[in-house]
CSV table of C-alpha atoms and ligand atoms in Angstrom, one decimal:
chain,number,residue,atom,x,y,z
A,13,MET,CA,-132.8,242.2,-33.8
A,14,SER,CA,-130.7,239.4,-32.4
A,15,GLU,CA,-130.3,238.9,-28.7
A,16,SER,CA,-127.0,239.9,-27.3
A,17,ILE,CA,-124.6,237.0,-27.3
A,18,ALA,CA,-122.8,237.9,-24.0
A,19,SER,CA,-123.0,240.5,-21.3
A,20,TYR,CA,-120.0,241.6,-19.4
A,21,VAL,CA,-118.9,244.1,-16.8
A,22,LEU,CA,-115.5,245.7,-17.0
A,23,LEU,CA,-114.4,246.5,-13.4
A,24,SER,CA,-111.4,248.3,-12.2
A,25,LEU,CA,-110.5,248.5,-8.5
A,26,PRO,CA,-107.4,249.8,-6.7
A,27,SER,CA,-105.0,246.9,-6.3
A,28,LYS,CA,-105.2,247.2,-2.6
A,29,ALA,CA,-109.0,247.2,-2.4
A,30,ALA,CA,-110.8,244.4,-0.7
A,31,PRO,CA,-114.5,243.5,-0.4
A,32,GLU,CA,-115.9,245.2,2.7
A,33,SER,CA,-117.4,241.9,4.1
A,34,ALA,CA,-114.2,240.0,3.6
A,35,PRO,CA,-111.2,242.3,3.9
A,36,THR,CA,-108.6,239.6,3.7
A,37,THR,CA,-109.9,237.9,0.6
A,38,ASP,CA,-108.3,238.4,-2.8
A,39,ILE,CA,-110.7,240.4,-5.0
A,40,ASN,CA,-110.9,238.0,-8.0
A,41,GLU,CA,-111.4,235.0,-5.7
A,42,TRP,CA,-114.2,236.9,-3.9
A,43,LEU,CA,-115.8,237.7,-7.2
A,44,GLU,CA,-115.6,234.2,-8.5
A,45,GLN,CA,-117.2,232.7,-5.4
A,46,ASN,CA,-119.6,235.3,-4.3
A,47,LEU,CA,-120.8,237.6,-7.1
A,48,LEU,CA,-124.3,236.5,-8.3
A,49,ASN,CA,-123.8,233.4,-6.1
A,50,GLY,CA,-120.7,232.3,-8.0
A,51,LYS,CA,-122.6,232.3,-11.4
A,52,SER,CA,-120.4,234.9,-13.1
A,53,GLN,CA,-117.1,234.1,-14.8
A,54,ILE,CA,-114.1,236.2,-14.0
A,55,ASN,CA,-111.1,236.9,-16.1
A,56,LYS,CA,-108.3,239.4,-15.8
A,57,PHE,CA,-108.6,242.3,-18.3
A,58,GLN,CA,-105.0,243.2,-19.0
A,59,ILE,CA,-104.3,246.9,-19.4
A,60,PRO,CA,-100.8,248.1,-20.2
A,61,SER,CA,-99.3,251.3,-18.8
A,62,PHE,CA,-99.8,254.3,-21.0
A,63,LYS,CA,-97.9,257.5,-21.4
A,64,ILE,CA,-100.1,260.1,-19.8
A,65,GLY,CA,-100.1,263.8,-20.1
A,66,THR,CA,-101.5,266.3,-17.6
A,67,LEU,CA,-104.5,265.8,-15.4
A,68,ASP,CA,-106.4,268.4,-17.4
A,69,GLN,CA,-105.8,266.4,-20.6
A,70,LEU,CA,-107.0,263.2,-18.8
A,71,VAL,CA,-110.2,265.0,-17.8
A,72,LEU,CA,-110.8,266.0,-21.5
A,73,GLN,CA,-109.8,262.6,-22.7
A,74,SER,CA,-112.3,261.0,-20.3
A,75,GLU,CA,-115.1,262.9,-22.0
A,76,GLU,CA,-113.9,262.1,-25.5
A,77,LEU,CA,-113.5,258.4,-24.7
A,78,SER,CA,-117.0,258.2,-23.4
A,79,LYS,CA,-118.3,259.5,-26.7
A,80,ILE,CA,-116.1,257.4,-28.9
A,81,ASP,CA,-116.9,254.3,-26.8
A,82,GLU,CA,-120.6,254.9,-27.6
A,83,GLN,CA,-119.9,255.5,-31.3
A,84,LEU,CA,-117.9,252.3,-31.7
A,85,ALA,CA,-120.6,250.3,-29.9
A,86,GLY,CA,-123.1,251.8,-32.5
A,87,SER,CA,-120.8,250.8,-35.3
A,88,VAL,CA,-120.6,247.2,-34.1
A,89,VAL,CA,-124.4,247.1,-33.9
A,90,LYS,CA,-124.7,248.5,-37.5
A,91,ILE,CA,-122.3,245.9,-38.8
A,92,VAL,CA,-124.3,243.1,-37.1
A,93,GLU,CA,-127.4,244.5,-38.8
A,94,VAL,CA,-125.6,244.4,-42.2
A,95,LEU,CA,-124.4,240.8,-41.5
A,96,SER,CA,-127.9,239.8,-40.4
A,97,SER,CA,-129.5,241.0,-43.6
A,98,LEU,CA,-126.7,239.4,-45.7
A,99,TYR,CA,-127.2,236.1,-43.9
A,100,ASP,CA,-131.0,236.2,-44.0
A,101,TYR,CA,-131.4,236.6,-40.2
A,102,ASN,CA,-130.0,233.2,-39.6
A,103,TYR,CA,-128.8,234.0,-36.1
A,104,PRO,CA,-127.0,230.8,-35.2
A,105,LEU,CA,-125.0,231.2,-38.5
A,106,ILE,CA,-124.5,234.9,-37.9
A,107,ASN,CA,-123.3,234.4,-34.3
A,108,SER,CA,-120.9,231.7,-35.5
A,109,ILE,CA,-119.0,234.2,-37.7
A,110,LYS,CA,-118.7,236.9,-35.1
A,111,LYS,CA,-114.9,236.6,-34.9
A,112,VAL,CA,-112.3,239.0,-33.8
A,113,ASP,CA,-108.7,238.1,-34.9
A,114,ASP,CA,-110.0,234.7,-35.8
A,115,LYS,CA,-111.3,234.0,-32.3
A,116,PHE,CA,-114.9,233.9,-31.2
A,117,VAL,CA,-115.7,237.4,-30.0
A,118,THR,CA,-116.3,236.1,-26.5
A,119,ASP,CA,-112.9,234.4,-26.4
A,120,PHE,CA,-111.4,237.6,-27.6
A,121,ALA,CA,-113.1,239.7,-24.9
A,122,GLU,CA,-112.3,237.3,-22.1
A,123,HIS,CA,-108.6,237.2,-23.1
A,124,PHE,CA,-108.1,240.7,-24.4
A,125,GLN,CA,-104.5,241.6,-25.2
A,126,TRP,CA,-103.2,245.0,-26.2
A,127,LYS,CA,-101.8,244.9,-29.7
A,128,ASN,CA,-98.5,246.6,-29.1
A,129,ALA,CA,-97.3,246.2,-32.7
A,130,LYS,CA,-100.3,248.2,-34.0
A,131,PHE,CA,-100.9,250.6,-31.1
A,132,LYS,CA,-97.4,251.5,-29.7
A,133,LEU,CA,-97.3,252.2,-26.0
A,134,THR,CA,-94.5,254.7,-26.7
A,135,ASP,CA,-97.1,256.9,-28.4
A,136,PRO,CA,-98.9,259.4,-26.2
A,137,LEU,CA,-102.5,258.5,-25.2
A,138,SER,CA,-104.0,261.2,-27.4
A,139,LYS,CA,-102.3,259.7,-30.5
A,140,LEU,CA,-103.5,256.2,-29.6
A,141,ILE,CA,-107.1,257.4,-29.2
A,142,ASP,CA,-106.9,259.1,-32.6
A,143,LEU,CA,-105.4,256.0,-34.3
A,144,ILE,CA,-108.0,253.7,-32.8
A,145,SER,CA,-111.0,255.8,-33.5
A,146,ASN,CA,-110.1,257.0,-36.9
A,147,GLU,CA,-109.4,253.5,-38.2
A,148,ALA,CA,-112.8,252.3,-36.8
A,149,PHE,CA,-114.7,255.3,-38.2
A,150,GLN,CA,-113.2,254.8,-41.6
A,151,LEU,CA,-114.2,251.1,-41.6
A,152,ASP,CA,-117.7,252.1,-40.5
A,153,THR,CA,-118.0,254.5,-43.4
A,154,ASP,CA,-116.6,251.9,-45.8
A,155,VAL,CA,-119.2,249.3,-44.7
A,156,ARG,CA,-122.1,251.8,-44.9
A,157,ASN,CA,-121.1,252.8,-48.4
A,158,ALA,CA,-120.7,249.3,-49.6
A,159,PHE,CA,-124.1,248.4,-48.0
A,160,THR,CA,-125.7,251.3,-49.9
A,161,ASN,CA,-124.1,250.1,-53.2
A,162,TYR,CA,-125.1,246.6,-52.6
A,163,ASN,CA,-128.7,247.6,-52.0
A,164,THR,CA,-128.8,249.6,-55.2
A,165,ALA,CA,-127.5,246.5,-57.1
A,166,LYS,CA,-130.1,244.4,-55.4
A,167,SER,CA,-132.9,246.8,-56.5
A,168,ASN,CA,-131.5,246.8,-60.0
A,169,LEU,CA,-131.6,243.1,-60.0
A,170,THR,CA,-135.2,243.0,-58.7
A,171,ALA,CA,-136.2,245.5,-61.4
A,172,ALA,CA,-134.5,243.4,-64.1
A,173,GLU,CA,-136.3,240.3,-62.7
A,174,ARG,CA,-139.6,242.1,-62.7
A,175,LYS,CA,-139.1,242.8,-66.3
A,176,GLN,CA,-138.6,239.1,-67.0
A,177,SER,CA,-141.2,237.6,-64.7
A,178,GLY,CA,-143.5,240.3,-63.3
A,179,ASP,CA,-147.1,240.5,-64.2
A,180,LEU,CA,-148.3,242.0,-67.5
A,181,SER,CA,-148.5,245.5,-66.1
A,182,VAL,CA,-144.7,245.5,-65.5
A,183,LYS,CA,-142.9,242.7,-67.3
A,184,SER,CA,-141.1,243.2,-70.5
A,185,LEU,CA,-143.3,242.3,-73.5
A,186,HIS,CA,-140.6,241.5,-76.0
A,187,ASP,CA,-141.0,237.8,-75.7
A,188,VAL,CA,-144.8,238.0,-75.3
A,189,VAL,CA,-146.0,239.8,-78.5
A,190,LYS,CA,-145.5,239.0,-82.2
A,191,ALA,CA,-145.2,241.3,-85.2
A,192,SER,CA,-148.7,240.2,-86.2
A,193,ASP,CA,-150.2,241.7,-83.1
A,194,PHE,CA,-149.4,245.2,-84.5
A,195,VAL,CA,-150.4,247.4,-87.4
A,196,LEU,CA,-146.9,248.0,-88.6
A,197,GLY,CA,-145.7,250.4,-91.3
A,198,SER,CA,-148.8,252.6,-91.4
A,199,ASP,CA,-148.5,256.4,-91.6
A,200,HIS,CA,-151.6,257.1,-89.6
A,201,LEU,CA,-152.4,254.1,-87.5
A,202,GLN,CA,-150.7,252.8,-84.4
A,203,THR,CA,-151.3,249.8,-82.1
A,204,VAL,CA,-151.2,250.6,-78.4
A,205,LEU,CA,-150.7,247.9,-75.8
A,206,VAL,CA,-152.6,248.0,-72.5
A,207,ALA,CA,-152.8,245.8,-69.5
A,208,VAL,CA,-156.4,245.6,-68.2
A,209,PRO,CA,-157.1,244.3,-64.7
A,210,LYS,CA,-159.3,241.3,-65.1
A,211,ASN,CA,-162.2,242.7,-63.1
A,212,LEU,CA,-162.3,245.8,-65.4
A,213,GLN,CA,-162.4,243.9,-68.7
A,214,LYS,CA,-166.1,244.5,-69.3
A,215,GLU,CA,-165.9,248.2,-68.6
A,216,PHE,CA,-162.9,248.4,-70.8
A,217,LEU,CA,-164.6,246.8,-73.8
A,218,ASN,CA,-167.6,249.0,-73.3
A,219,THR,CA,-165.6,252.3,-73.3
A,220,TYR,CA,-162.3,252.1,-75.1
A,221,GLU,CA,-163.7,253.1,-78.5
A,222,SER,CA,-165.0,256.3,-77.1
A,223,LEU,CA,-162.1,257.3,-74.8
A,224,VAL,CA,-160.7,259.5,-77.6
A,225,GLN,CA,-161.6,260.2,-81.2
A,226,PHE,CA,-160.6,257.9,-84.0
A,227,VAL,CA,-160.1,254.6,-82.2
A,228,VAL,CA,-160.6,251.9,-84.7
A,229,PRO,CA,-163.9,250.2,-83.8
A,230,ARG,CA,-163.6,246.6,-82.6
A,231,SER,CA,-159.8,246.8,-82.8
A,232,ALA,CA,-159.2,245.6,-79.2
A,233,LYS,CA,-157.6,242.1,-79.3
A,234,ILE,CA,-156.4,240.0,-76.4
A,235,ILE,CA,-152.8,239.1,-77.0
A,236,THR,CA,-152.3,237.2,-73.8
A,237,ASP,CA,-153.3,237.1,-70.1
A,238,ASP,CA,-152.0,236.2,-66.7
A,239,LYS,CA,-153.5,235.9,-63.2
A,240,GLU,CA,-154.1,239.7,-62.9
A,241,TYR,CA,-154.3,241.2,-66.4
A,242,TYR,CA,-155.4,240.8,-70.0
A,243,LEU,CA,-153.0,242.3,-72.4
A,244,TYR,CA,-154.9,244.1,-75.2
A,245,GLY,CA,-153.8,245.7,-78.4
A,246,VAL,CA,-155.9,248.6,-79.5
A,247,THR,CA,-155.4,250.5,-82.8
A,248,LEU,CA,-156.1,254.2,-83.3
A,249,PHE,CA,-154.9,257.3,-85.1
A,250,LYS,CA,-151.4,258.2,-84.2
A,251,LYS,CA,-152.4,261.7,-83.6
A,252,TYR,CA,-154.6,260.7,-80.6
A,253,VAL,CA,-152.2,258.2,-79.0
A,254,GLN,CA,-150.9,260.5,-76.2
A,255,GLU,CA,-154.5,261.5,-75.3
A,256,PHE,CA,-155.6,257.9,-75.4
A,257,LEU,CA,-152.7,256.8,-73.0
A,258,HIS,CA,-153.7,259.5,-70.6
A,259,ALA,CA,-157.3,258.4,-70.6
A,260,LEU,CA,-156.4,254.8,-70.1
A,261,ARG,CA,-154.3,255.7,-67.0
A,262,GLU,CA,-157.1,257.7,-65.5
A,263,ARG,CA,-159.3,254.7,-65.7
A,264,LYS,CA,-156.7,252.4,-63.9
A,265,TYR,CA,-155.7,250.6,-67.0
A,266,VAL,CA,-151.9,250.2,-67.5
A,267,PRO,CA,-150.8,251.3,-71.0
A,268,ARG,CA,-147.5,249.7,-71.9
A,269,ASP,CA,-144.9,251.8,-73.6
A,270,PHE,CA,-143.7,249.4,-76.3
A,271,VAL,CA,-141.8,249.5,-79.5
A,272,TYR,CA,-141.5,246.2,-81.3
A,273,SER,CA,-137.8,245.3,-81.6
A,274,GLU,CA,-135.7,242.1,-81.6
A,275,GLU,CA,-132.7,244.0,-80.4
A,276,LEU,CA,-134.4,245.2,-77.3
A,277,LEU,CA,-135.2,241.6,-76.3
A,278,GLN,CA,-131.5,240.8,-76.5
A,279,GLU,CA,-130.5,243.9,-74.5
A,280,LEU,CA,-133.0,243.0,-71.8
A,281,LYS,CA,-131.5,239.6,-71.3
A,282,GLU,CA,-128.0,241.2,-71.1
A,283,GLU,CA,-129.3,243.8,-68.6
A,284,HIS,CA,-130.5,241.0,-66.4
A,285,ASP,CA,-127.2,239.1,-66.5
A,286,ILE,CA,-125.2,242.2,-65.7
A,287,ALA,CA,-127.5,243.1,-62.8
A,288,ALA,CA,-127.2,239.5,-61.4
A,289,LYS,CA,-123.4,239.5,-61.7
A,290,ASN,CA,-123.2,242.9,-60.1
A,291,GLU,CA,-125.4,242.0,-57.2
A,292,ASN,CA,-123.4,238.8,-56.6
A,293,ARG,CA,-120.1,240.6,-56.7
A,294,LEU,CA,-121.1,243.4,-54.4
A,295,LYS,CA,-122.7,240.9,-52.0
A,296,ASN,CA,-119.4,238.9,-51.7
A,297,ASP,CA,-117.4,242.1,-51.3
A,298,LEU,CA,-119.7,243.3,-48.6
A,299,ILE,CA,-119.6,240.0,-46.8
A,300,ARG,CA,-115.8,240.1,-46.8
A,301,LEU,CA,-115.7,243.7,-45.8
A,302,SER,CA,-118.2,243.5,-43.0
A,303,ARG,CA,-116.7,240.4,-41.4
A,304,ALA,CA,-113.3,242.1,-41.4
A,305,ALA,CA,-114.8,245.3,-40.1
A,306,TYR,CA,-116.6,243.4,-37.3
A,307,SER,CA,-113.3,242.0,-36.3
A,308,ASP,CA,-111.3,245.3,-36.5
A,309,ILE,CA,-113.9,247.6,-35.0
A,310,THR,CA,-114.6,245.3,-32.1
A,311,SER,CA,-110.9,245.0,-31.5
A,312,ASN,CA,-110.5,248.7,-31.6
A,313,TRP,CA,-113.5,249.2,-29.4
A,314,PHE,CA,-111.9,247.0,-26.7
A,315,HIS,CA,-108.6,248.8,-27.1
A,316,LEU,CA,-110.5,252.0,-26.5
A,317,LYS,CA,-112.1,250.5,-23.5
A,318,ALA,CA,-108.8,249.6,-22.1
A,319,ILE,CA,-107.7,253.2,-22.4
A,320,ARG,CA,-110.9,254.4,-20.9
A,321,ILE,CA,-110.5,252.2,-17.9
A,322,PHE,CA,-106.9,253.3,-17.5
A,323,VAL,CA,-107.9,257.0,-17.7
A,324,GLU,CA,-110.8,256.7,-15.3
A,325,SER,CA,-108.8,254.6,-12.9
A,326,VAL,CA,-106.0,257.2,-12.8
A,327,LEU,CA,-108.6,260.0,-12.3
A,328,ARG,CA,-110.2,258.2,-9.4
A,329,TYR,CA,-107.5,256.2,-7.8
A,330,GLY,CA,-104.6,258.5,-8.5
A,331,LEU,CA,-101.0,258.2,-9.6
A,332,PRO,CA,-98.9,256.1,-10.0
A,333,PRO,CA,-101.5,253.8,-11.7
A,334,ASP,CA,-102.1,250.9,-9.3
A,335,PHE,CA,-105.3,249.2,-10.1
A,336,ASN,CA,-106.5,245.8,-11.3
A,337,SER,CA,-109.1,245.3,-13.9
A,338,THR,CA,-111.4,242.4,-14.5
A,339,ILE,CA,-113.9,241.3,-17.1
A,340,ILE,CA,-116.9,239.7,-15.6
A,341,LYS,CA,-119.1,237.5,-17.7
A,342,LEU,CA,-122.7,237.7,-16.4
A,343,PRO,CA,-125.0,234.7,-16.7
A,344,THR,CA,-127.5,236.9,-18.6
A,345,SER,CA,-127.9,240.5,-19.5
A,346,LYS,CA,-130.7,240.7,-16.9
A,347,SER,CA,-128.2,240.1,-14.0
A,348,LEU,CA,-126.5,243.5,-14.6
A,349,GLU,CA,-128.4,245.4,-12.0
A,350,LYS,CA,-128.0,242.8,-9.4
A,351,ALA,CA,-124.3,242.4,-10.0
A,352,LYS,CA,-123.9,246.2,-9.7
A,353,GLN,CA,-125.8,246.3,-6.4
A,354,GLU,CA,-123.6,243.5,-5.0
A,355,LEU,CA,-120.5,245.3,-6.1
A,356,PHE,CA,-121.7,248.6,-4.7
A,357,GLN,CA,-122.4,246.8,-1.4
A,358,GLU,CA,-118.8,245.5,-1.2
A,359,PHE,CA,-116.8,248.3,-2.9
A,360,GLY,CA,-119.0,251.3,-2.5
A,361,TYR,CA,-116.7,252.5,0.3
A,362,LEU,CA,-114.2,253.4,-2.4
A,363,GLY,CA,-116.3,256.4,-3.2
A,364,GLY,CA,-115.4,257.7,0.3
A,365,ASN,CA,-118.1,259.8,1.9
A,366,ALA,CA,-119.7,260.2,-1.5
A,367,PHE,CA,-121.5,256.9,-1.4
A,368,SER,CA,-123.7,255.0,0.9
A,369,VAL,CA,-126.0,252.2,0.2
A,370,ASP,CA,-129.7,252.3,0.9
A,371,LYS,CA,-131.9,249.5,2.2
A,372,LYS,CA,-132.3,248.0,-1.2
A,373,GLY,CA,-128.5,248.0,-1.9
A,374,LYS,CA,-128.9,251.0,-4.2
A,375,VAL,CA,-126.1,253.5,-4.1
A,376,LYS,CA,-127.1,257.0,-2.8
A,377,LYS,CA,-125.1,259.9,-3.8
A,378,ASP,CA,-124.3,262.9,-1.7
A,379,SER,CA,-122.7,266.2,-2.5
A,380,SER,CA,-119.2,265.6,-1.3
A,381,LEU,CA,-117.8,264.1,-4.5
A,382,ASN,CA,-114.2,264.8,-5.1
A,383,GLU,CA,-113.5,267.5,-7.6
A,384,TYR,CA,-112.4,265.6,-10.7
A,385,ALA,CA,-114.8,262.7,-10.2
A,386,SER,CA,-117.8,265.1,-10.6
A,387,LEU,CA,-116.2,266.5,-13.7
A,388,VAL,CA,-115.8,263.2,-15.5
A,389,ASP,CA,-119.1,261.5,-15.0
A,390,THR,CA,-122.6,262.7,-14.4
A,391,GLU,CA,-123.7,259.2,-13.3
A,392,TYR,CA,-120.7,258.9,-11.1
A,393,GLU,CA,-120.1,255.5,-9.6
A,394,PRO,CA,-117.9,254.8,-6.6
A,395,PHE,CA,-115.4,252.8,-8.7
A,396,VAL,CA,-114.7,252.2,-12.4
A,397,ILE,CA,-117.3,249.9,-13.9
A,398,TYR,CA,-118.6,249.6,-17.5
A,399,PRO,CA,-121.2,247.2,-18.8
A,400,VAL,CA,-120.5,245.7,-22.2
A,401,GLU,CA,-123.1,244.0,-24.3
A,402,ILE,CA,-121.8,241.9,-27.2
A,403,LYS,CA,-124.4,241.9,-29.9
B,15,NAG,C1,-128.1,250.3,-61.0
B,15,NAG,O1,-128.7,250.6,-62.2
B,15,NAG,C2,-128.3,251.9,-62.7
B,15,NAG,C3,-129.2,252.2,-63.9
B,15,NAG,O2,-129.1,251.2,-64.8
B,15,NAG,C4,-126.8,252.0,-63.0
B,15,NAG,O3,-126.4,253.2,-63.4
B,15,NAG,C5,-126.1,251.6,-61.7
B,15,NAG,O4,-124.7,251.6,-61.9
B,15,NAG,C6,-126.6,250.3,-61.1
B,15,NAG,N1,-125.9,250.2,-59.8
B,15,NAG,C7,-125.4,249.1,-59.4
B,15,NAG,C8,-124.7,249.2,-58.0
B,15,NAG,O5,-125.4,248.1,-60.0
B,16,NAG,C1,-102.6,244.4,-10.0
B,16,NAG,O1,-102.0,245.6,-10.4
B,16,NAG,C2,-100.7,245.7,-9.9
B,16,NAG,C3,-100.2,247.1,-10.3
B,16,NAG,O2,-100.6,247.4,-11.7
B,16,NAG,C4,-99.8,244.6,-10.5
B,16,NAG,O3,-98.5,244.8,-10.0
B,16,NAG,C5,-100.4,243.3,-10.1
B,16,NAG,O4,-99.7,242.2,-10.6
B,16,NAG,C6,-101.8,243.2,-10.4
B,16,NAG,N1,-102.4,242.0,-9.8
B,16,NAG,C7,-103.1,241.1,-10.5
B,16,NAG,C8,-103.7,240.0,-9.7
B,16,NAG,O5,-103.2,241.2,-11.7
């Protein structure tokens, strides 16, 4: 699995909030200079104003949004897995194609803009949530199906290649044997081909004549060999062929089902060409589809996050909406806990009585949470904050 390429925190605070230790400082200025010793990068995360319904609807939407948020994060991870396998786990290359609307995903995240033409702000929130999530789910399904198809084509090609270049126990024998290797045109006799592992050759020669009745004595002839196997032809009475094949298998020899035919040789070559073309076509389709899906699903995911921040901010900070949101780029994914602690230290007071900070800067919860807040989040935090890992 690739490392995540960027770690962010989405933060929303009431517009009048100020850091506790510096009440007259502008929030973004404070974040820029003080958070993680000034090592994080701060950008505005612009959220439009949405048409909201009742408070009860908002509470329900808050739950729904949390689930969809997680699902879309999972979809993005899945697509990155697909891309990784398509690009042979060449992570620098894979990371370079992680684009959203033709921008690098980090640029997109840091300068997110609501797509008003696609997701109209005149639509109610519930409709926007449906549009955003349904489109993303459909793409997710499309990518999964295309991936399954491509994998089938890939196995088909592997199988066709094995027929051409595998060892003597699997490869096609059409271009290995000649008509003269067979007793042809006999009513009673038939030549059977068998791949014998090299270490079992002696044992084979000592026993094959007596595996079943009516094996022609001394009929075993080496036709060819490779690293692992000798290919033998053995002639016996047709009547005992099935029994003979069975006995061979039991002794770890590999009988080869084979009917001599020029036509089959041609068919086999065509099968390989078709399998190769199919694999190639489905691979290119899948590359196109998953790159487009990466862009669209990530974009929808951020639109959904914008809604989520809006809904949570309204539930916590009240109406009319009056909050500012920020996307904070952390220096590494490991700085998340420290960043949270520093933010809790400065803005924990927003949780009212509900929060106080212990000696280590960890937030302690008490029982006097406000009514809606406790409904919306079991891991309630004193303000709206969402970590975002970009994979
Ligand atoms: C794989 O091979 C099977 C059997 O030959 C064929 O029916 C199927 O269409 C092939 N699938 C793909 C995706 O090429
Ligand atoms: C903060 O939000 C308020 C209300 O939405 C808005 O008027 C103001 O311009 C925002 N401030 C910044 C710095 O974005």
